[in-house]
mmCIF file of C-alpha atoms in Angstrom:
data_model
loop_
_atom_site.group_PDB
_atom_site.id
_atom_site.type_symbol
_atom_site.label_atom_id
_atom_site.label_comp_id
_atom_site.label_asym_id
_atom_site.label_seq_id
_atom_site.Cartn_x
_atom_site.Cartn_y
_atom_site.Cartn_z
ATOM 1 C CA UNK A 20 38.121 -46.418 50.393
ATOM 2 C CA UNK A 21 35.630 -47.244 48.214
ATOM 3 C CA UNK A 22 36.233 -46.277 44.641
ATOM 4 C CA UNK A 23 34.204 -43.018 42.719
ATOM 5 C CA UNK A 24 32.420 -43.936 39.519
ATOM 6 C CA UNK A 25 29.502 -41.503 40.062
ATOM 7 C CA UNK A 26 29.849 -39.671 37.064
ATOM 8 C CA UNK A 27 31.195 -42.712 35.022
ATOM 9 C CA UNK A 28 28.334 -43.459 32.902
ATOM 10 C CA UNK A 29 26.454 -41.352 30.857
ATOM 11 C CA UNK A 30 23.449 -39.202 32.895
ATOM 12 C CA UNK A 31 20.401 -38.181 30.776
ATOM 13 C CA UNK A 32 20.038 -35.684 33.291
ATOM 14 C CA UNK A 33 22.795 -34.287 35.608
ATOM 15 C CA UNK A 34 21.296 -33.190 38.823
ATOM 16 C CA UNK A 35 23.004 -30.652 41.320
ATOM 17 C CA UNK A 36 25.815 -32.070 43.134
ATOM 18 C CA UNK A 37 24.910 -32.865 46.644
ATOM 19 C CA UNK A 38 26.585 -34.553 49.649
ATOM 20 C CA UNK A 39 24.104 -37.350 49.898
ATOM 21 C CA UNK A 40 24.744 -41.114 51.024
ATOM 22 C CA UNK A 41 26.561 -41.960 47.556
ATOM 23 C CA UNK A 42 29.106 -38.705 47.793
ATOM 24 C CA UNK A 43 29.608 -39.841 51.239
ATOM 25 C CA UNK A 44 30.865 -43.325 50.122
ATOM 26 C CA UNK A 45 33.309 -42.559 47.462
ATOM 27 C CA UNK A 46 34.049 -38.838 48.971
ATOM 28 C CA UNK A 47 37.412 -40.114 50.484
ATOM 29 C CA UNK A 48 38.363 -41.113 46.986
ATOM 30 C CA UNK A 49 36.570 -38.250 45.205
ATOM 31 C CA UNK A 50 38.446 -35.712 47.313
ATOM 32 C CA UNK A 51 41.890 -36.904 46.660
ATOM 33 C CA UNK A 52 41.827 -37.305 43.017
ATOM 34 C CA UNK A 53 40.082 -34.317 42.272
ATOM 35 C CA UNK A 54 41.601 -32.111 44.634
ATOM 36 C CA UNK A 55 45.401 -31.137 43.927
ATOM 37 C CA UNK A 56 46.914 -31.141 47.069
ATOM 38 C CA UNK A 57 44.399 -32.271 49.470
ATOM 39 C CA UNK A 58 46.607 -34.694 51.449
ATOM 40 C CA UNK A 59 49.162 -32.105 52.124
ATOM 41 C CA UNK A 60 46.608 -29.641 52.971
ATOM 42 C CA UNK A 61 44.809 -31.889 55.690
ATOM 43 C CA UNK A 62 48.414 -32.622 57.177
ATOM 44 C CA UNK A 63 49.378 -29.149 56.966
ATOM 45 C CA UNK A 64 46.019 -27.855 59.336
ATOM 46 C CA UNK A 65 47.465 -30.590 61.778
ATOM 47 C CA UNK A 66 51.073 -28.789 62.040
ATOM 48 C CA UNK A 67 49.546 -25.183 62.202
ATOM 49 C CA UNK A 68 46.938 -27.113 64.957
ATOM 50 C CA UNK A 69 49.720 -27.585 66.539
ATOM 51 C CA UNK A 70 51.350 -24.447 67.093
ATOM 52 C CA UNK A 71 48.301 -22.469 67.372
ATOM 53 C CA UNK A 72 45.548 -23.985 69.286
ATOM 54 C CA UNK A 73 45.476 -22.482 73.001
ATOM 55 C CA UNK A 74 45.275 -24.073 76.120
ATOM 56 C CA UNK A 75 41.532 -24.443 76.875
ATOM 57 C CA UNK A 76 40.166 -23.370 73.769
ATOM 58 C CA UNK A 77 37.449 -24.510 70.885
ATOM 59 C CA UNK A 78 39.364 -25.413 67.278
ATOM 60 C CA UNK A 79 36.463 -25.836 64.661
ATOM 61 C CA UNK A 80 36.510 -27.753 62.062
ATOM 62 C CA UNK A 81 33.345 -26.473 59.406
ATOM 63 C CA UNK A 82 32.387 -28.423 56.424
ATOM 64 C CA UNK A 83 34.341 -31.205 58.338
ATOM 65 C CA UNK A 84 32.692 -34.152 55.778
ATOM 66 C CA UNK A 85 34.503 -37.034 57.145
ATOM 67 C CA UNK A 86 36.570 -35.798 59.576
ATOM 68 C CA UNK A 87 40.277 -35.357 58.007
ATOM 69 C CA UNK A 88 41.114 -32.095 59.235
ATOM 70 C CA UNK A 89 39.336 -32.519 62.743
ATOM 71 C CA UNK A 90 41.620 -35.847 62.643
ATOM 72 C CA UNK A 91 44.631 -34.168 61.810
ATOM 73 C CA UNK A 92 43.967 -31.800 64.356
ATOM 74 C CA UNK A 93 43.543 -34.323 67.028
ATOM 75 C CA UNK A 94 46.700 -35.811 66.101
ATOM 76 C CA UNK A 95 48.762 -32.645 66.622
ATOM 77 C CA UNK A 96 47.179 -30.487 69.357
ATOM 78 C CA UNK A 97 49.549 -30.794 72.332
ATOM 79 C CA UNK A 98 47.404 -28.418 74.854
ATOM 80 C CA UNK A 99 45.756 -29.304 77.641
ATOM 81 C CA UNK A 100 42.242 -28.612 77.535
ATOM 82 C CA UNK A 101 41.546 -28.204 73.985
ATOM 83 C CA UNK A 102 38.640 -29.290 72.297
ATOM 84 C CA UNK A 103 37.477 -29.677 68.677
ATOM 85 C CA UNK A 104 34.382 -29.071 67.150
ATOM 86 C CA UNK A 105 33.385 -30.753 63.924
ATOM 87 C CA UNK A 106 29.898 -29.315 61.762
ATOM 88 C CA UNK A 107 28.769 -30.548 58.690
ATOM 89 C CA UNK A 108 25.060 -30.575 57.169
ATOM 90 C CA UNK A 109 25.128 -33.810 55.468
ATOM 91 C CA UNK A 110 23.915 -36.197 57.526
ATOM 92 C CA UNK A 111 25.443 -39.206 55.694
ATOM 93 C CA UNK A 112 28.887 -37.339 55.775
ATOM 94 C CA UNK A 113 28.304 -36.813 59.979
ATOM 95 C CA UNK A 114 27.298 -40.421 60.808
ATOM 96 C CA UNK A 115 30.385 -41.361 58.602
ATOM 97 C CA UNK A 116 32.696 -38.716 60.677
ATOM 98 C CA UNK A 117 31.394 -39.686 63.949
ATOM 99 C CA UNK A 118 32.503 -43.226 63.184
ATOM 100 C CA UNK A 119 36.088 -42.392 62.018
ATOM 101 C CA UNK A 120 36.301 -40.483 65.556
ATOM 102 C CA UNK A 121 35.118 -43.461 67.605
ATOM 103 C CA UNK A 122 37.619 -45.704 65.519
ATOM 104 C CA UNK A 123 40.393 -42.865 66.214
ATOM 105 C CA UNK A 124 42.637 -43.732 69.611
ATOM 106 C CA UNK A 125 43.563 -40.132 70.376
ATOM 107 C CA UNK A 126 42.165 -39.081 73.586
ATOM 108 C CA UNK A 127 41.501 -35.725 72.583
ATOM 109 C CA UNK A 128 37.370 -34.708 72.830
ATOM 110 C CA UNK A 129 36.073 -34.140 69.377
ATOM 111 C CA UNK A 130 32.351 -33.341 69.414
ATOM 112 C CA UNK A 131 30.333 -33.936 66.053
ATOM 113 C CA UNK A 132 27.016 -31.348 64.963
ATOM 114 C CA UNK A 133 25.025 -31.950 62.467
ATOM 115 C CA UNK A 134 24.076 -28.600 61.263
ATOM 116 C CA UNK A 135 24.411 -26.041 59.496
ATOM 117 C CA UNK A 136 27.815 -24.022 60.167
ATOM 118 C CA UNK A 137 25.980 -20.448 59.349
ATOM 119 C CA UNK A 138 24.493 -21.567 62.422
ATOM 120 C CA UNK A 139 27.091 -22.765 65.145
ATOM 121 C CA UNK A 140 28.243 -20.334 67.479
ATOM 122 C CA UNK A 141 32.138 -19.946 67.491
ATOM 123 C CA UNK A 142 33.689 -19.363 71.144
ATOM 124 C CA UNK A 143 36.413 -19.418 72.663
ATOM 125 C CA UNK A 144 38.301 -20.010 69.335
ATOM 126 C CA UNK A 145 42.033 -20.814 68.488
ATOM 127 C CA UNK A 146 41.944 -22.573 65.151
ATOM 128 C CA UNK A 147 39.032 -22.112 62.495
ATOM 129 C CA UNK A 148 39.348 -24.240 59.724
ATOM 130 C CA UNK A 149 37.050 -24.550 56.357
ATOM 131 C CA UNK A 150 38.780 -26.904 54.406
ATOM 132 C CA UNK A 151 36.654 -25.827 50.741
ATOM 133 C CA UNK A 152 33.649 -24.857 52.400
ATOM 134 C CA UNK A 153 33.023 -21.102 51.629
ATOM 135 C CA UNK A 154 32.823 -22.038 48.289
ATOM 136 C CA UNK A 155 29.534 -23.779 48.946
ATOM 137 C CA UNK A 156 27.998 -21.305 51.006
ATOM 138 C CA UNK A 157 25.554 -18.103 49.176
ATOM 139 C CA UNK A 158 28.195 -15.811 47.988
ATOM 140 C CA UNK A 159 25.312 -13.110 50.365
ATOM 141 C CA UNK A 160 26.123 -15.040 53.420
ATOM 142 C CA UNK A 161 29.773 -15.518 53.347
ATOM 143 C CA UNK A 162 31.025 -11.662 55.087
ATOM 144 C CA UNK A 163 28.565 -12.354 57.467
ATOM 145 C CA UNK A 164 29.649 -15.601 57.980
ATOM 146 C CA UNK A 165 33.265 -14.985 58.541
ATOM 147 C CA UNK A 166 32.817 -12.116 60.711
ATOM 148 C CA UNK A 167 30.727 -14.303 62.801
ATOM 149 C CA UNK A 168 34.154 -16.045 63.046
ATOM 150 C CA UNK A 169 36.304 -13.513 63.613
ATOM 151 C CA UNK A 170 34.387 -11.906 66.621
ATOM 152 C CA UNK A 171 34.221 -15.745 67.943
ATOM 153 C CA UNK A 172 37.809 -16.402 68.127
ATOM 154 C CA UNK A 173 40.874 -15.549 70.681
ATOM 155 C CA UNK A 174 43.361 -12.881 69.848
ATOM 156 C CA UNK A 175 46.203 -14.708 68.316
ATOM 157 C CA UNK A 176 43.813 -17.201 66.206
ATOM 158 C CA UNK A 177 43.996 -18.323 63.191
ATOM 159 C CA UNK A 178 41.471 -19.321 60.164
ATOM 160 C CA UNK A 179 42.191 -21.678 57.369
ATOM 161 C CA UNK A 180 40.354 -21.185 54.286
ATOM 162 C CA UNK A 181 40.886 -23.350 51.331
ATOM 163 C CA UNK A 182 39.079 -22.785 48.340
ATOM 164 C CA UNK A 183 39.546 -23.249 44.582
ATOM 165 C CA UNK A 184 40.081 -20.071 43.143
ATOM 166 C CA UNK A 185 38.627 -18.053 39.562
ATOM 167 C CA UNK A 186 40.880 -15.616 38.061
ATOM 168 C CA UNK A 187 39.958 -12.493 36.391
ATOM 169 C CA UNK A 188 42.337 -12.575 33.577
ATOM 170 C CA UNK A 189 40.092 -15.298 30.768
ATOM 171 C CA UNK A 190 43.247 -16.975 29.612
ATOM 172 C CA UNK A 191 44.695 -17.627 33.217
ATOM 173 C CA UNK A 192 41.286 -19.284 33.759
ATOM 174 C CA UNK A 193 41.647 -21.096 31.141
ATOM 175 C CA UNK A 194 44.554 -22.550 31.778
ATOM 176 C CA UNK A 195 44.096 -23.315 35.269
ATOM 177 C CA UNK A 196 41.260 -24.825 34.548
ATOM 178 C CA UNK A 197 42.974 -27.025 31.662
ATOM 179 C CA UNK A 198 45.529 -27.719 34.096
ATOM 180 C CA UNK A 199 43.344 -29.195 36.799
ATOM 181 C CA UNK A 200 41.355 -31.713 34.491
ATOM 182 C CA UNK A 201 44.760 -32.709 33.271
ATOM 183 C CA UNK A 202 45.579 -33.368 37.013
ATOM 184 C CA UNK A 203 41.966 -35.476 37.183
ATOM 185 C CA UNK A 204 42.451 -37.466 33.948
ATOM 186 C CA UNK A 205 45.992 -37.965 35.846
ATOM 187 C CA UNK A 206 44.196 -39.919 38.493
ATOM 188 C CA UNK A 207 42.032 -42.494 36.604
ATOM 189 C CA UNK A 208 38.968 -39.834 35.395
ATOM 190 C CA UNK A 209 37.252 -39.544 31.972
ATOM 191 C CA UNK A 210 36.405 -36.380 29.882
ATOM 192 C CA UNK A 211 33.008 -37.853 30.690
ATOM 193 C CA UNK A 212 33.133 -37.872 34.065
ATOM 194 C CA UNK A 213 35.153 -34.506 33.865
ATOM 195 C CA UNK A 214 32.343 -33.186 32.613
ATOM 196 C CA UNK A 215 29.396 -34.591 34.324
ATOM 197 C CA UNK A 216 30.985 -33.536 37.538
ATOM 198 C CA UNK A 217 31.703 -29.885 36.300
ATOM 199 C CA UNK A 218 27.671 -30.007 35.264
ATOM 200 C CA UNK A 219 27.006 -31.087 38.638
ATOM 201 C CA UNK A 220 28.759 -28.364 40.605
ATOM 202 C CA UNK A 221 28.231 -25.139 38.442
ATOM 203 C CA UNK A 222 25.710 -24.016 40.532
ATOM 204 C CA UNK A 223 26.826 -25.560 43.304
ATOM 205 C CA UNK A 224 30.040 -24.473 43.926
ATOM 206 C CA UNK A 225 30.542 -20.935 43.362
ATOM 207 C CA UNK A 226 34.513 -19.525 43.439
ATOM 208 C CA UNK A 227 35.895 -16.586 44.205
ATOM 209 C CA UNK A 228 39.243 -14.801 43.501
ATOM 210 C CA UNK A 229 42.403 -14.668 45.429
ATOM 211 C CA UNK A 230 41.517 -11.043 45.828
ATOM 212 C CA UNK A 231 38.303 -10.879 46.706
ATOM 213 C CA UNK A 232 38.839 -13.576 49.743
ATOM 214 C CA UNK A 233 42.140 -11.560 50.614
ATOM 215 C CA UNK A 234 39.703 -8.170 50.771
ATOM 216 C CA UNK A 235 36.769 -10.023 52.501
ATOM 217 C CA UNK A 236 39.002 -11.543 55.159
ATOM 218 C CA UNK A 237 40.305 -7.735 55.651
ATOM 219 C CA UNK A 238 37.585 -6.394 55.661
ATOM 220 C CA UNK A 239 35.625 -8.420 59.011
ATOM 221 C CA UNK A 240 39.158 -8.097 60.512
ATOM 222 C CA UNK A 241 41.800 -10.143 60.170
ATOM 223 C CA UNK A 242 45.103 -8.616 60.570
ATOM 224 C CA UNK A 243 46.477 -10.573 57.624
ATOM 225 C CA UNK A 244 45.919 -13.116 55.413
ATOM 226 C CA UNK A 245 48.353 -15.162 53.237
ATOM 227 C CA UNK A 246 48.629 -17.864 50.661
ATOM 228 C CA UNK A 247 50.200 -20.666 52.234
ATOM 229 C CA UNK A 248 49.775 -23.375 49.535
ATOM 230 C CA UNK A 249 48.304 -23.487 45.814
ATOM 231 C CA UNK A 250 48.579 -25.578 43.033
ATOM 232 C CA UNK A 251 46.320 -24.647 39.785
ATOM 233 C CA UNK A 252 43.510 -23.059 40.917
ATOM 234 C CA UNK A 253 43.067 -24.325 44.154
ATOM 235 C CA UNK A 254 44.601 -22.371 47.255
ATOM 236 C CA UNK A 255 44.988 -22.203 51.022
ATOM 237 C CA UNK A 256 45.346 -19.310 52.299
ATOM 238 C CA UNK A 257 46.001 -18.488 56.833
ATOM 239 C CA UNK A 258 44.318 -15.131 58.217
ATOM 240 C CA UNK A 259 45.484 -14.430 61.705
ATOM 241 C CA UNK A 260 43.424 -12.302 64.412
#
């Protein structure tokens, strides 16, 4: 796991972020120390894999990067006839995924797209997972998106959606957001790169509240939809069909 120093020195112009061939080196590192949470999250889709992927089914996996939760996934799915489908747009982030699968001993078929998940028919659906993915995706495009989804998967399926979250109240978003750069100067980053990064993704990454993905989700319909983990502003929350 090769260490993440992108933002480390200082840029005389910081560009958009984008999941190019140096993200997708360090992104394994990246993810875990600026994510709070991740690693519990990515086991967590495994166990709920587990218990709700149906016997000869699709589970999906969108925004997969490197593979983690199509891994964990893999790891858990006890059905017979199950098979997972891992998207991602990034090229460097698929050749990188398709490796880890190859490298993987579970016998379970994964196949790899590269492409863009507005894109990829869902069928035959069980588990939906998009491990902070919306986020990335035109705010326009994301009702469309999910009922896409929805009208893809099985009765009794289930979507994961992980995001990191804004909050309407100014001083809650303050703090939050205090909090979480304390939790990344926790793991090894400078105000610098704190920064840099932040620069990188305003325009990028575009988050939503807890109540506008709980209305959304509602809305294309899903018969419920609850927080299952968060810690500062960064949630997962499990809609079932």
């Amino acid at each position: 796991m090769k260490h993440d120093s992108l933002y480390a020195n200082p840029h005389h112009k910081v560009d958009d972020f984008v999941f190019d061939e140096q993200v997708a080196t360090v992104f394994q590192d990246m993810i875990q120390r600026s994510v709070p949470g991740y690693k519990t999250i990515v086991s967590a889709i495994g166990l709920l894999a587990k218990q709700y992927a149906q016997d000869g089914s699709n589970c999906y996996d969108l925004g997969c990067s490197l593979g983690a939760s199509a891994l964990s996934m893999r790891h858990n799915i006890g059905q017979p006839c199950c098979k997972i489908i891992a998207v991602d747009n990034s090229e460097a982030m698929i050749e990188r995924c398709r490796n880890h699968i190859k490298e993987d001993s579970s016998s379970l078929p994964v196949e790899v797209i590269c492409g863009d998940i507005r894109d990829i028919a869902i069928d035959k659906a069980s588990v939906v997972v998009l491990n902070f993915t919306l986020q990335f995706i035109p705010v326009s495009d994301r009702e469309p998106f999910l009922a896409k989804i929805f009208q893809g998967m099985l009765p009794g399926g289930i979507l994961i959606l992980s995001e990191k979250l804004c909050f309407e109240d100014p001083r809650q978003q303050e703090l939050l957001t205090d909090l979480h750069h304390t939790f990344k100067r926790a793991q090894g980053y400078s105000d610098l790169e704190i920064s840099q990064k932040r620069s990188a993704l305003e325009t990028v990454l575009l988050p939503e509240t807890l109540e506008t993905h709980k209305r959304r989700l509602a809305s294309v319909g899903f018969s419920s939809s609850e927080v299952w983990f968060q810690q500062f502003n960064f949630a997962s929350l499990i809609a079932l069909k």
